[in-house]
Amino acid sequence: MLGRLPGVQQVSTEVDGMFSAVVVLSEEASNEQAKAVVGAFRDRTRAASDFDRWEAEIEVRRGAANSSFKAGKAGFGEAPERAGLWFALSEAFPEDEVKWTYHTWSHYSYGSSDQFKRMDVGVGEISLKLVHANDFNAVTETYRRLMREFLELAGARWEIGPSAAGSGALSVANRYPSDLEFSVWHRLNEDQTVPHTVRMATTADLTTYSKRPRVTEQLRSQDLDDVKLLAEKHLPIVAELGSPDVDYLVTTDPRDYLSLEGSTSSCIDRSLTMTVTNRANHPPGPAERPFTVGYQPC
């Protein structure tokens, strides 16, 4: 059925804990055709009782581009309109990678019935990888453009950064970044006395997320003295984010960083991980101890 729809180039389906379909649109496909594909999948799976026991999701892609829109059963009601916005967004950034997920589900591969819902909020989770950009200024410029042209997407859970491996990123949930956050982002990136990349993640609703602003600086050096030097210079800047707590990690391992969900891996020895906070129930380690004088207990 999907393969016969206008604008569709290729369709594949899979059953592995859920029923999923991947639809590749032709280069000539339109916004309305993208919306029609998602709506048709939603209507057909809702109408067939055989699908009641399955989680279901659809992913739509555009030709050879890496941009995609993925929606799960819980979001099927609004999914066609979201797909239309994704199409418009990918049109606005045709050379970049725009990936949007909306209320998708994951199922453990070993067959357990345990399932967890992705942290999709507002209009969903959108990542925008800038293919031809290689610096932090392009990230800010992209957010500024979104704030002008896509105000209705302010409620997304955003991550924007250059596509090159090892690049930094600025993530924010439920809103676009504030002027203060742009300022912190720029100052942390501009000072390359110790070469590093920055990953910064903030959220609008600490009650909902139980998350603090999280800042990671990833060094290209393996020297712990460089780690300490960068922390000494940048902790005053990071502390401006307040909220009232800020998680801060300086590491020599590019696999380590703090996302909105937490740390992606356990930190190695050549790192500092600290929380600028009013709580005193986590005593600092030897590397962090000198910083507690100015920034309260870690």
XYZ file of C-alpha atoms in Angstrom:
298
model
C 0.000 0.000 0.000
C 2.767 2.441 0.912
C 4.713 1.605 -2.231
C 1.816 2.696 -4.412
C 1.578 6.171 -2.887
C 2.784 9.185 -4.921
C 6.324 10.294 -4.134
C 7.410 6.928 -2.709
C 10.594 5.412 -4.106
C 11.156 2.416 -1.817
C 9.530 0.680 1.164
C 10.861 -1.896 3.618
C 9.228 -3.394 6.722
C 10.559 -5.279 9.722
C 9.179 -7.144 12.718
C 11.567 -7.279 15.675
C 9.718 -6.526 18.884
C 7.649 -4.007 16.938
C 6.283 -3.512 13.429
C 8.246 -0.846 11.600
C 8.328 0.559 8.103
C 11.001 2.626 6.368
C 9.829 4.713 3.418
C 12.293 6.412 1.081
C 10.778 9.335 -0.787
C 11.848 10.288 -4.278
C 13.830 13.463 -4.844
C 10.728 15.028 -6.396
C 8.410 14.203 -3.476
C 6.425 17.045 -1.919
C 5.611 18.093 1.622
C 2.007 16.911 1.189
C 3.173 13.521 -0.078
C 5.393 13.058 2.962
C 2.451 13.831 5.238
C 0.206 11.455 3.254
C 2.643 8.562 3.686
C 2.706 8.932 7.473
C -1.069 9.386 7.631
C -1.669 6.283 5.497
C 0.571 4.140 7.704
C -1.194 5.418 10.808
C -4.670 4.787 9.408
C -3.888 1.319 8.065
C -2.270 0.062 11.295
C -5.111 1.500 13.374
C -7.759 -0.135 11.187
C -6.267 -3.643 11.311
C -6.839 -5.394 14.656
C -3.792 -7.581 14.018
C -1.648 -4.553 14.847
C -3.229 -3.910 18.260
C -0.688 -6.048 20.094
C 2.313 -4.501 18.320
C 4.212 -1.321 18.890
C 4.532 0.314 15.492
C 6.659 3.058 13.998
C 7.377 4.579 10.630
C 10.540 6.250 9.366
C 10.527 8.507 6.305
C 13.696 9.452 4.443
C 14.429 11.682 1.477
C 16.343 10.096 -1.404
C 20.027 9.607 -0.675
C 20.070 12.224 2.082
C 20.634 11.236 5.707
C 17.670 13.301 6.924
C 14.779 11.326 8.394
C 11.530 11.551 10.341
C 10.500 8.727 12.682
C 7.236 8.456 14.630
C 5.835 5.797 16.952
C 2.296 4.691 17.720
C 1.898 7.027 20.707
C 2.456 10.013 18.431
C 0.533 8.899 15.345
C -2.249 11.455 15.911
C 0.062 14.415 15.261
C 2.675 12.563 13.186
C 1.543 13.679 9.699
C 1.773 17.362 10.636
C 5.144 16.746 12.313
C 6.328 15.028 9.118
C 5.322 18.122 7.159
C 7.352 20.345 9.475
C 10.329 17.987 9.143
C 10.048 18.196 5.365
C 10.056 21.996 5.532
C 13.010 21.929 7.923
C 15.015 19.641 5.655
C 14.170 21.939 2.726
C 15.530 24.893 4.700
C 18.758 22.989 5.463
C 19.135 20.862 2.320
C 22.843 20.077 2.750
C 22.606 19.193 6.440
C 21.366 16.120 8.276
C 17.995 16.695 9.938
C 16.765 13.786 12.074
C 13.467 14.043 13.962
C 12.025 11.392 16.275
C 8.546 11.678 17.731
C 7.226 9.364 20.451
C 9.152 6.339 19.272
C 9.611 3.175 21.321
C 12.478 0.726 21.696
C 12.250 -2.969 22.537
C 15.023 -5.015 24.089
C 16.471 -7.357 21.468
C 16.436 -10.396 23.741
C 12.645 -10.487 23.631
C 11.731 -9.098 27.024
C 8.394 -7.338 27.264
C 10.119 -4.424 29.023
C 9.884 -1.283 26.970
C 10.891 2.298 27.528
C 9.700 5.486 25.991
C 12.196 7.863 24.468
C 12.494 11.306 26.047
C 10.391 12.859 23.316
C 8.982 16.162 24.499
C 6.913 18.876 22.884
C 7.166 18.431 19.139
C 9.821 15.702 19.434
C 13.568 15.248 19.366
C 15.460 16.962 16.538
C 19.147 16.695 15.747
C 20.687 18.931 13.123
C 24.201 18.044 11.983
C 25.853 20.826 10.015
C 27.727 19.122 7.197
C 29.812 22.042 5.973
C 30.227 23.905 9.263
C 33.224 23.333 11.504
C 32.946 25.858 14.299
C 30.721 26.963 17.161
C 29.589 30.158 15.423
C 27.647 28.126 12.870
C 25.746 26.442 15.698
C 24.625 29.795 17.085
C 23.743 31.083 13.618
C 21.618 27.985 13.006
C 19.712 28.439 16.259
C 19.188 32.125 15.458
C 17.771 31.208 12.056
C 15.450 28.618 13.619
C 14.240 31.214 16.101
C 13.314 33.476 13.174
C 11.864 30.929 10.741
C 10.635 27.989 12.860
C 9.243 29.522 16.031
C 6.721 26.661 16.266
C 9.579 24.209 16.867
C 10.763 25.899 20.051
C 9.286 23.007 22.066
C 11.603 20.410 20.532
C 14.460 18.644 22.247
C 17.297 20.042 20.124
C 20.885 19.023 19.440
C 22.883 21.039 16.902
C 26.539 20.688 16.017
C 28.965 20.114 13.131
C 28.780 16.632 11.611
C 32.532 15.964 11.819
C 33.550 13.339 14.363
C 34.735 14.834 17.641
C 32.866 18.105 17.160
C 30.949 19.758 19.961
C 27.207 20.346 20.195
C 24.698 22.605 21.900
C 21.568 20.830 23.147
C 18.471 22.327 24.732
C 15.026 20.956 25.584
C 11.603 22.599 25.397
C 12.887 25.932 24.109
C 15.592 27.643 22.118
C 18.800 28.756 23.902
C 18.846 31.970 25.889
C 21.251 34.869 25.333
C 23.135 33.823 28.481
C 23.551 30.293 27.139
C 24.792 31.605 23.798
C 27.272 33.774 25.685
C 28.573 30.862 27.778
C 28.756 28.654 24.663
C 30.822 31.248 22.797
C 33.236 32.015 25.606
C 33.928 28.332 26.325
C 34.644 27.739 22.632
C 36.576 30.910 21.872
C 39.309 30.285 24.438
C 41.410 27.551 22.823
C 44.539 28.104 24.933
C 44.061 24.436 25.747
C 42.532 22.940 22.553
C 39.150 21.356 23.295
C 35.586 20.897 22.106
C 32.438 21.768 24.055
C 29.234 19.800 24.542
C 26.599 21.803 26.405
C 23.115 20.584 27.331
C 20.437 22.613 29.108
C 16.741 22.218 29.751
C 13.797 24.481 30.470
C 11.959 22.467 33.099
C 14.093 21.112 35.925
C 11.001 19.753 37.706
C 10.076 17.550 34.764
C 13.565 16.423 33.848
C 15.267 16.451 37.250
C 18.288 17.521 35.221
C 20.830 20.272 35.630
C 22.665 22.167 32.912
C 25.548 19.933 31.847
C 28.793 21.104 30.301
C 31.555 18.859 28.960
C 34.919 20.024 27.672
C 36.815 17.331 25.765
C 40.557 17.935 25.492
C 42.831 16.777 22.716
C 45.605 16.589 25.320
C 46.220 13.626 27.626
C 47.793 15.808 30.316
C 45.874 16.148 33.580
C 47.554 19.507 34.179
C 45.824 20.777 31.022
C 42.540 19.501 32.440
C 43.081 21.476 35.640
C 44.156 24.586 33.732
C 41.016 24.556 31.592
C 38.792 24.025 34.629
C 40.420 26.970 36.433
C 39.712 29.272 33.499
C 36.243 28.050 32.561
C 34.509 27.154 35.822
C 33.637 30.833 36.473
C 31.930 30.907 33.060
C 30.109 27.594 33.542
C 28.896 28.683 36.976
C 26.911 31.518 35.369
C 24.362 28.951 34.144
C 23.132 28.488 37.722
C 19.740 26.702 37.980
C 20.925 26.283 40.914
C 23.230 23.347 40.078
C 25.530 22.816 37.102
C 27.289 19.562 36.190
C 30.742 20.096 34.694
C 33.090 17.535 33.190
C 36.559 18.125 31.760
C 37.967 14.990 30.159
C 40.704 13.736 27.866
C 38.437 10.958 26.544
C 36.238 11.916 23.528
C 33.797 9.139 24.467
C 32.933 10.838 27.755
C 30.353 13.595 27.891
C 27.315 14.706 29.880
C 24.018 14.673 27.998
C 20.548 15.617 29.262
C 20.189 11.977 30.381
C 23.541 11.833 32.186
C 27.050 10.592 31.451
C 27.509 8.477 28.324
C 30.359 6.454 29.842
C 32.347 6.193 33.035
C 35.053 8.820 33.309
C 38.711 7.888 33.102
C 41.436 9.107 35.470
C 42.491 12.082 33.370
C 39.321 14.028 34.004
C 37.582 16.318 36.436
C 33.893 15.809 37.063
C 32.184 18.194 39.414
C 28.865 19.755 40.319
C 28.665 23.458 41.146
C 26.070 23.110 43.889
C 24.958 24.012 47.406
C 24.911 20.393 48.583
C 27.763 18.984 50.620
C 27.036 15.248 50.562
C 29.531 14.351 47.793
C 33.130 14.864 49.012
C 35.563 15.922 46.255
C 38.400 13.759 44.991
C 42.032 14.895 45.027
C 41.868 16.570 41.614
C 38.636 18.406 42.389
C 39.491 19.465 45.952
C 41.289 22.746 45.089
C 38.236 23.930 43.174
C 35.825 23.546 46.088
C 37.106 26.699 47.760
C 35.634 28.883 45.031
C 32.796 26.714 43.864
C 31.464 24.965 46.981
C 31.493 21.207 47.530
C 31.706 18.921 44.471
